[in-house]
Short mmCIF file of C-alpha atoms and ligand atoms in Angstrom, two decimals:
data_model
loop_
_atom_site.label_atom_id
_atom_site.label_comp_id
_atom_site.label_asym_id
_atom_site.label_seq_id
_atom_site.Cartn_x
_atom_site.Cartn_y
_atom_site.Cartn_z
CA MET S 5 27.02 60.95 -18.78
CA LYS S 6 26.66 64.70 -18.37
CA LYS S 7 22.92 64.38 -17.51
CA MET S 8 23.52 61.86 -14.84
CA TRP S 9 26.33 64.08 -13.33
CA MET S 10 23.92 67.04 -13.32
CA THR S 11 21.27 65.03 -11.65
CA LEU S 12 23.68 63.90 -8.98
CA ALA S 13 24.97 67.40 -8.41
CA LEU S 14 21.47 68.67 -8.02
CA LEU S 15 20.41 65.92 -5.72
CA ALA S 16 23.52 66.52 -3.60
CA THR S 17 22.74 70.27 -3.20
CA GLY S 18 18.96 69.89 -2.78
CA ALA S 19 18.12 71.91 -5.76
CA MET S 20 15.17 69.74 -6.62
CA ALA S 21 13.15 72.56 -8.31
CA THR S 22 15.73 73.13 -11.01
CA PRO S 23 14.46 71.52 -14.21
CA ALA S 24 16.92 69.46 -16.30
CA LEU S 25 17.47 71.26 -19.59
CA ALA S 26 17.67 69.43 -22.85
CA ALA S 27 20.28 71.61 -24.65
CA ASP S 28 22.23 72.48 -21.51
CA CYS S 29 23.93 75.53 -22.98
CA ALA S 30 22.58 77.33 -19.89
CA ILE S 31 22.65 76.86 -16.11
CA THR S 32 20.97 78.50 -13.13
CA ILE S 33 22.90 78.71 -9.92
CA GLU S 34 21.48 79.80 -6.69
CA GLY S 35 23.17 81.94 -4.06
CA ASN S 36 21.75 82.47 -0.56
CA ASP S 37 22.18 84.57 2.60
CA GLN S 38 24.62 81.94 3.89
CA MET S 39 27.15 82.81 1.07
CA GLN S 40 26.57 79.44 -0.64
CA PHE S 41 26.26 78.65 -4.33
CA ASN S 42 24.12 75.47 -4.76
CA ILE S 43 26.18 74.23 -7.61
CA LYS S 44 29.98 73.88 -7.30
CA LYS S 45 30.83 72.25 -10.56
CA VAL S 46 29.82 73.09 -14.06
CA GLU S 47 30.64 71.28 -17.30
CA VAL S 48 30.02 73.28 -20.49
CA PRO S 49 29.17 71.11 -23.55
CA LYS S 50 31.60 71.95 -26.28
CA SER S 51 28.80 71.83 -28.75
CA CYS S 52 27.49 75.17 -27.32
CA ALA S 53 28.45 78.29 -29.11
CA LYS S 54 27.39 80.42 -26.13
CA TYR S 55 26.84 79.47 -22.62
CA THR S 56 24.47 81.21 -20.32
CA MET S 57 24.73 81.58 -16.60
CA THR S 58 21.86 82.75 -14.40
CA LEU S 59 22.39 83.59 -10.78
CA LYS S 60 19.28 83.52 -8.55
CA HIS S 61 19.68 85.05 -5.12
CA THR S 62 17.30 83.07 -2.92
CA GLY S 63 18.06 84.94 0.20
CA LYS S 64 16.32 88.04 1.68
CA MET S 65 19.22 90.41 2.46
CA PRO S 66 19.83 93.41 0.33
CA LYS S 67 22.75 93.72 -2.19
CA SER S 68 24.48 96.31 -0.08
CA SER S 69 25.16 93.76 2.70
CA MET S 70 24.74 90.34 0.96
CA GLY S 71 25.28 91.10 -2.73
CA HIS S 72 26.09 88.19 -5.01
CA ASN S 73 27.34 88.07 -8.68
CA ILE S 74 29.20 85.57 -10.78
CA VAL S 75 32.58 86.31 -12.27
CA LEU S 76 34.32 83.72 -14.48
CA THR S 77 38.10 83.46 -14.88
CA SER S 78 40.68 80.66 -15.14
CA THR S 79 41.28 79.11 -11.74
CA ALA S 80 44.85 80.43 -11.93
CA ASP S 81 43.53 83.97 -12.22
CA ALA S 82 40.61 83.72 -9.84
CA ASN S 83 42.25 85.19 -6.61
CA ALA S 84 43.95 88.04 -8.28
CA ALA S 85 40.90 89.00 -10.33
CA ALA S 86 38.72 88.85 -7.25
CA ALA S 87 41.14 91.08 -5.29
CA ASP S 88 41.11 93.68 -8.15
CA GLY S 89 37.34 93.42 -8.38
CA MET S 90 36.99 94.31 -4.70
CA LYS S 91 39.11 97.31 -5.20
CA ALA S 92 37.01 98.35 -8.31
CA GLY S 93 34.04 98.71 -6.04
CA ALA S 94 30.24 98.43 -6.16
CA GLY S 95 29.97 100.92 -9.06
CA ALA S 96 31.92 98.51 -11.20
CA GLU S 97 30.00 95.39 -10.05
CA TYR S 98 33.18 94.49 -8.18
CA VAL S 99 34.90 93.57 -11.47
CA LYS S 100 37.97 95.61 -12.73
CA PRO S 101 36.87 97.33 -15.89
CA ASN S 102 38.15 95.61 -19.08
CA ASP S 103 39.92 92.95 -17.06
CA PRO S 104 41.32 90.56 -19.77
CA ARG S 105 41.30 87.64 -17.10
CA VAL S 106 37.52 87.95 -16.86
CA ILE S 107 35.76 85.71 -19.30
CA GLY S 108 32.27 86.95 -18.26
CA PHE S 109 30.47 88.36 -15.31
CA SER S 110 27.03 89.27 -14.09
CA THR S 111 25.79 92.40 -12.23
CA VAL S 112 25.55 92.23 -8.46
CA ILE S 113 22.09 91.43 -7.13
CA GLY S 114 20.31 91.24 -3.76
CA GLY S 115 17.83 88.78 -2.20
CA GLY S 116 14.93 87.78 -4.55
CA GLU S 117 16.64 89.04 -7.58
CA SER S 118 18.31 87.18 -10.44
CA THR S 119 20.77 88.15 -13.15
CA THR S 120 22.06 86.47 -16.31
CA PHE S 121 25.11 86.74 -18.56
CA GLY S 122 26.54 84.71 -21.41
CA PHE S 123 29.99 84.06 -22.86
CA ASP S 124 31.38 82.58 -25.95
CA VAL S 125 32.44 78.95 -25.32
CA ALA S 126 35.29 79.40 -27.86
CA GLN S 127 37.03 81.33 -25.00
CA LEU S 128 37.33 78.12 -22.97
CA LYS S 129 40.35 75.85 -23.56
CA ALA S 130 40.09 72.08 -23.08
CA GLY S 131 42.08 70.86 -20.08
CA THR S 132 42.00 74.25 -18.37
CA GLU S 133 40.12 74.62 -15.13
CA TYR S 134 37.97 77.67 -14.72
CA THR S 135 36.52 79.15 -11.49
CA TYR S 136 33.40 81.16 -11.09
CA PHE S 137 33.04 83.21 -7.92
CA CYS S 138 31.11 85.99 -6.22
CA SER S 139 33.39 89.04 -6.17
CA PHE S 140 31.41 90.91 -3.48
CA PRO S 141 33.84 91.85 -0.67
CA GLY S 142 34.53 88.81 1.49
CA HIS S 143 32.61 86.33 -0.55
CA SER S 144 35.07 85.02 -3.25
CA PHE S 145 36.80 82.31 -1.14
CA ILE S 146 33.52 80.82 -0.04
CA MET S 147 31.28 81.41 -2.98
CA ARG S 148 33.13 79.69 -5.84
CA GLY S 149 32.88 76.63 -8.12
CA THR S 150 34.78 75.19 -10.91
CA LEU S 151 33.85 75.12 -14.58
CA GLN S 152 35.35 73.03 -17.42
CA LEU S 153 34.86 72.47 -21.09
CA GLY S 154 33.20 69.11 -21.38
CA SER S 155 33.05 66.66 -24.25
ZN1 LIG F 214 28.20 87.10 -2.76
#
């Protein structure tokens, strides 16, 4: 079921080059110079102890003007965490230091770069919707997707 969903999601977004992973305790999401993530929904298998998210910036623009990262919070916390992240600034990867709302986050990257982070799946509650977003100033409302604990 999950595999089928992944395939559909990848087809829908045109990410044909992304290989289907057997274990699926990891995902690669692409971000571009048009401020788009190519994947908008992620289901984390509950059999995974740790889940790894990789962000690949497929654009050409530098991180100072088109920086991207991934920050994961509950959907309820996303807007407030994004606002605090913007205030925290580039030196803090646009994430408020020690923010308890943040489940995991990556560094900010520019075009051609990629970055990876992982988090403990035990932090996710079944039935709660999570949101991953880019906290670079001005990006969080466009660059976001939802994440849930799957079966
Ligand atoms: Zn961004």
